[in-house]
XYZ file of C-alpha atoms in Angstrom:
258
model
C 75.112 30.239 43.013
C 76.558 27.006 42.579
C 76.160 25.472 38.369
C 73.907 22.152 38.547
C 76.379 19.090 36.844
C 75.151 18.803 33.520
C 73.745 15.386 34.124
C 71.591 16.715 36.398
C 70.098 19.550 34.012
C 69.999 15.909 31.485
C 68.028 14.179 33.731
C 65.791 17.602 34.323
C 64.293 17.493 30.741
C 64.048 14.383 30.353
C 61.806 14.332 33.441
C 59.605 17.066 31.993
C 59.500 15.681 28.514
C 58.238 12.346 30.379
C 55.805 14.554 32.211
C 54.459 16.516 29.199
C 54.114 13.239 26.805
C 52.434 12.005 30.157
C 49.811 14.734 29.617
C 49.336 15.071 26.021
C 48.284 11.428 26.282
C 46.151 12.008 29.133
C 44.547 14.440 27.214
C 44.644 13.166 23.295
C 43.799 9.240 23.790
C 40.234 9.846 24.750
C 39.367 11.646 21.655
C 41.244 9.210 19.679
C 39.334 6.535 21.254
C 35.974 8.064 20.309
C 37.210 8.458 16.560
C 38.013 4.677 16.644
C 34.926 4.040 17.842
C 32.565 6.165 15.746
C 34.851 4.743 12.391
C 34.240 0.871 13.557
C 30.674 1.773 14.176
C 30.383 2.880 10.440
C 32.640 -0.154 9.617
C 30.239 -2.272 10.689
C 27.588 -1.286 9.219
C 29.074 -1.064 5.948
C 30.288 -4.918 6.362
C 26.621 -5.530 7.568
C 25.449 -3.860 4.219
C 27.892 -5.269 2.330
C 26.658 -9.215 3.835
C 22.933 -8.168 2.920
C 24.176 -7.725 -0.730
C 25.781 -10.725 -1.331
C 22.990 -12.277 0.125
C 20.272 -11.031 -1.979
C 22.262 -11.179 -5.004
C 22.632 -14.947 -4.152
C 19.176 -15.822 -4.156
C 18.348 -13.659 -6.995
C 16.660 -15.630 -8.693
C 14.403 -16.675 -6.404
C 13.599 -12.855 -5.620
C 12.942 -12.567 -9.473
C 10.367 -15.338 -9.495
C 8.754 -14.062 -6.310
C 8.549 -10.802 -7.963
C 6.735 -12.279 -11.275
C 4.126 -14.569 -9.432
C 3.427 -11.136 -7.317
C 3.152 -9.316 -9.863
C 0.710 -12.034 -11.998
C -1.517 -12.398 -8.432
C -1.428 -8.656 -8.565
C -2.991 -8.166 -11.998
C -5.516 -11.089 -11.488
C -6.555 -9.174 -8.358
C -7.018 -5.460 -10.109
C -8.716 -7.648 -13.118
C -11.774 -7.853 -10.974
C -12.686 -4.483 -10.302
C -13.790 -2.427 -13.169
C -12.732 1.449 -12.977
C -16.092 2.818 -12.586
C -19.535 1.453 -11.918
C -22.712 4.230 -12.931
C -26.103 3.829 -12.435
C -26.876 2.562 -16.005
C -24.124 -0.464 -15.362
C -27.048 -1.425 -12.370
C -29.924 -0.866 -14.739
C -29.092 -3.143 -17.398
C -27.405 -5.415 -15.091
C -30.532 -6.170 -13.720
C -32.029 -6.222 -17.197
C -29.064 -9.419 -17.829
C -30.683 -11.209 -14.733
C -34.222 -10.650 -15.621
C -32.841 -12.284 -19.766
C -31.772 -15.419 -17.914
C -33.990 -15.968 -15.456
C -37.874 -15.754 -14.174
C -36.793 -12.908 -12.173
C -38.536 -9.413 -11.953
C -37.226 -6.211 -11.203
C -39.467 -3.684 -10.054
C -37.551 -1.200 -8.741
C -33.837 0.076 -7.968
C -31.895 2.400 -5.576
C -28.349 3.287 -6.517
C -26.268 5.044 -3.711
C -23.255 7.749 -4.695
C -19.292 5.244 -5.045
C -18.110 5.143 -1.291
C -14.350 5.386 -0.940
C -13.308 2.499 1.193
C -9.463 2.699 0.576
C -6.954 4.566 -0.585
C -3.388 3.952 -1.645
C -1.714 7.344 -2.056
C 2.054 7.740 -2.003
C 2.728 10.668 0.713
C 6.318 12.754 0.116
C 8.897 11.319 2.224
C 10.208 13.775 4.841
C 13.139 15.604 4.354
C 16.433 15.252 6.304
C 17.175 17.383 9.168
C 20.424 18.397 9.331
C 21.805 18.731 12.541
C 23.529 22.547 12.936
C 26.544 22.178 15.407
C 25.539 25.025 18.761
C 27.727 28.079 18.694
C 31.827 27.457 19.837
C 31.250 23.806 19.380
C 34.164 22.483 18.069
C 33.746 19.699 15.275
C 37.089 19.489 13.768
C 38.475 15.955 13.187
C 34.758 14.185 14.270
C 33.547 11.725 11.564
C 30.319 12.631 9.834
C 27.691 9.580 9.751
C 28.024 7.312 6.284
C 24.829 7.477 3.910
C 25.247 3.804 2.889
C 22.010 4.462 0.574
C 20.175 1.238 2.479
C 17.522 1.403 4.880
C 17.884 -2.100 6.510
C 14.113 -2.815 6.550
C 14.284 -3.223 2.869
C 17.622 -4.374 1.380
C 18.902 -2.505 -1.099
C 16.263 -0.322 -1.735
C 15.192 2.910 -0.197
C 11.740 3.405 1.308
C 11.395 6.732 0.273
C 12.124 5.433 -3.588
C 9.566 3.070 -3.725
C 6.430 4.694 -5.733
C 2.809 3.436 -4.638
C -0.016 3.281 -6.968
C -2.345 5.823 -6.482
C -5.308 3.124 -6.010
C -8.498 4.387 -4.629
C -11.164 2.320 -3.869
C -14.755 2.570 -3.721
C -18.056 0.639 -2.463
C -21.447 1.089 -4.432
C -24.590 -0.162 -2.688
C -27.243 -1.133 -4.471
C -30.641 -2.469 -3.958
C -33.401 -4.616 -6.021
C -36.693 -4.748 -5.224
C -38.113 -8.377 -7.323
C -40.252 -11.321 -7.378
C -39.020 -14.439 -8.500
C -39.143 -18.825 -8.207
C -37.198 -20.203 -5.507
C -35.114 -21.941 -8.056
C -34.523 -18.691 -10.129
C -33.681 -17.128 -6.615
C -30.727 -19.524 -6.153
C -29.391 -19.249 -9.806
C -29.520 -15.642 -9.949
C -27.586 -15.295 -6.186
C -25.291 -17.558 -7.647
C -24.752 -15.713 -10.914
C -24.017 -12.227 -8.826
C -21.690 -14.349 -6.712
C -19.757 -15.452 -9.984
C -19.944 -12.137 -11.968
C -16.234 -10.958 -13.254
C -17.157 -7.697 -11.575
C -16.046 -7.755 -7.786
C -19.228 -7.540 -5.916
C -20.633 -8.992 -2.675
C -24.518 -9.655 -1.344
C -24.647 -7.647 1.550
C -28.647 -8.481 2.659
C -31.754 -10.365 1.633
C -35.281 -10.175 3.037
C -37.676 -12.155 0.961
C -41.652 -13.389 1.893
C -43.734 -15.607 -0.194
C -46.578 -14.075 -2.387
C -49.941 -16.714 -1.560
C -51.640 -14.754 -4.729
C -48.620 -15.441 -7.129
C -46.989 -18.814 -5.797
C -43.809 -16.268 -6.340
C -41.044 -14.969 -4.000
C -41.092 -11.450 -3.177
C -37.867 -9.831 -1.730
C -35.233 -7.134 -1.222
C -31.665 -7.630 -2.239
C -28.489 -5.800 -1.490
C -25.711 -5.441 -3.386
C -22.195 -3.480 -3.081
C -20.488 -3.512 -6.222
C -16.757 -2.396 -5.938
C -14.668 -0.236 -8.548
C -10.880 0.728 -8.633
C -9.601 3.610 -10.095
C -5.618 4.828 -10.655
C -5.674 1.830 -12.972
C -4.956 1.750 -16.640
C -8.252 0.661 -17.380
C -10.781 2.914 -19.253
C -14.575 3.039 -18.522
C -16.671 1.306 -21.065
C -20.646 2.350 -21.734
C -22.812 -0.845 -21.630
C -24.107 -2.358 -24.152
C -28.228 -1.515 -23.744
C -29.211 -4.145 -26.147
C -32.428 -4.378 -27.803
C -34.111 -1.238 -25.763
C -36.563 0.993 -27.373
C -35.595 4.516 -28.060
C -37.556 6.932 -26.112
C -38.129 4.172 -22.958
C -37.382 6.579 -19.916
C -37.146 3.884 -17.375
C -36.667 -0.047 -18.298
C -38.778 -0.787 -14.993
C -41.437 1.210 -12.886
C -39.019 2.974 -10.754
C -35.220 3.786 -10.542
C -33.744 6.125 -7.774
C -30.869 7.518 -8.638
C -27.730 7.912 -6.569
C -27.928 9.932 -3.338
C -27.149 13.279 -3.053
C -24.382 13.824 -0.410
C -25.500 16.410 2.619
């Protein structure tokens, strides 16, 4: 058999060295070109983190002074509800509007602290972790960045962010009275301006020919917060008589649930 000229066995490997770089690139680029992409992905968002940052720490001092008036409209709103209202709060509050007013009570109903809304902080969810199906191959793939920000809220974390365990609750309560039309509009006035948050929810009244007086119905909902730091204080029952079982005819007492 007749011996190829060496410049022909040259030009041989070089041909298949062409060929075989030929397919290794063929072959290699594409997974390169995911890793590129997956690492500018991350880039990104770490430049996009790192923009939010300088932003916020830019303007913080504004941030700080929106936090303090928050917090001071905060307090001035939690300053309104006391942590618990009982039926002798009702009792002698009615006794305060009968002191300062030609008002008489003649009879109360108290219904059981409704809870109207709660606040309660619920355990954030844990991670799933993603377990790679059997014979996959994830050698040299680039694992996702915890940058530590959720971009909803800056720099800080939902899950860290620890709500006040608030809860709360609606009282209703109703007076049965007489009273002057004049002492009618002070004393709706004086309910309206109490420190205690508390609404007038209904009012039926009719006018007594026999007394020249105003005889009604009047509905109240007092409101209470509790998770505060606030601590229940008794009321102060004044001047009462020891032994008095009722300070008016009749007092129900709070319903009993079903």
């Amino acid at each position: 058999m007749k011996k190829l000229p060496t410049k022909y066995i040259k030009f041989i490997f070089y041909g298949v060295g062409v060929l075989v770089l030929l397919i290794a690139i063929a072959v290699i680029k594409p997974s390169l070109d995911d890793k590129h992409d997956q690492l500018k992905a991350v880039n990104d968002q770490l430049s996009a983190n790192l923009a939010e940052i300088e932003g916020l720490e830019a303007n913080q001092a504004t941030y700080e002074e929106q936090s303090r008036l928050f917090q001071e409209e905060n307090a001035q709103i939690i300053s309104q509800f006391p942590v618990e209202v009982r039926p002798e709060d009702v009792i002698l509050y009615a006794k305060e509007l009968q002191d300062t007013s030609d008002l008489k009570v003649n009879s109360i109903g108290v219904t059981a602290g409704n809870l109207i809304y709660a606040m309660n902080a619920a355990p954030a969810a844990a991670p799933v972790e993603e377990t790679p199906a059997e014979g996959e191959n994830t050698e040299g793939t680039v694992a996702a960045v915890d940058t530590g920000m959720d971009p909803s809220l800056g720099i800080i974390d939902e899950a860290s962010v620890v709500k006040p365990d608030y809860n709360l609750f609606q009282m209703a309560v109703s007076y049965d009275f007489n009273t002057g039309y004049r002492d009618l509009k002070k004393i709706v006035q004086e309910i309206l301006d109490d420190e205690d948050k508390q609404n007038i929810s209904g009012i039926s009244l009719s006018f007594d020919q026999e007394s020249g007086k105003l005889v009604g119905n009047l509905n109240i909902n007092r409101y209470y917060l509790t998770g505060t730091d606030k601590v229940y204080e008794s009321p102060d029952a004044g001047s009462i008589k020891k032994g008095t079982n009722n300070v008016f005819a009749t007092v129900d007492g709070p319903a009993q649930a079903e």
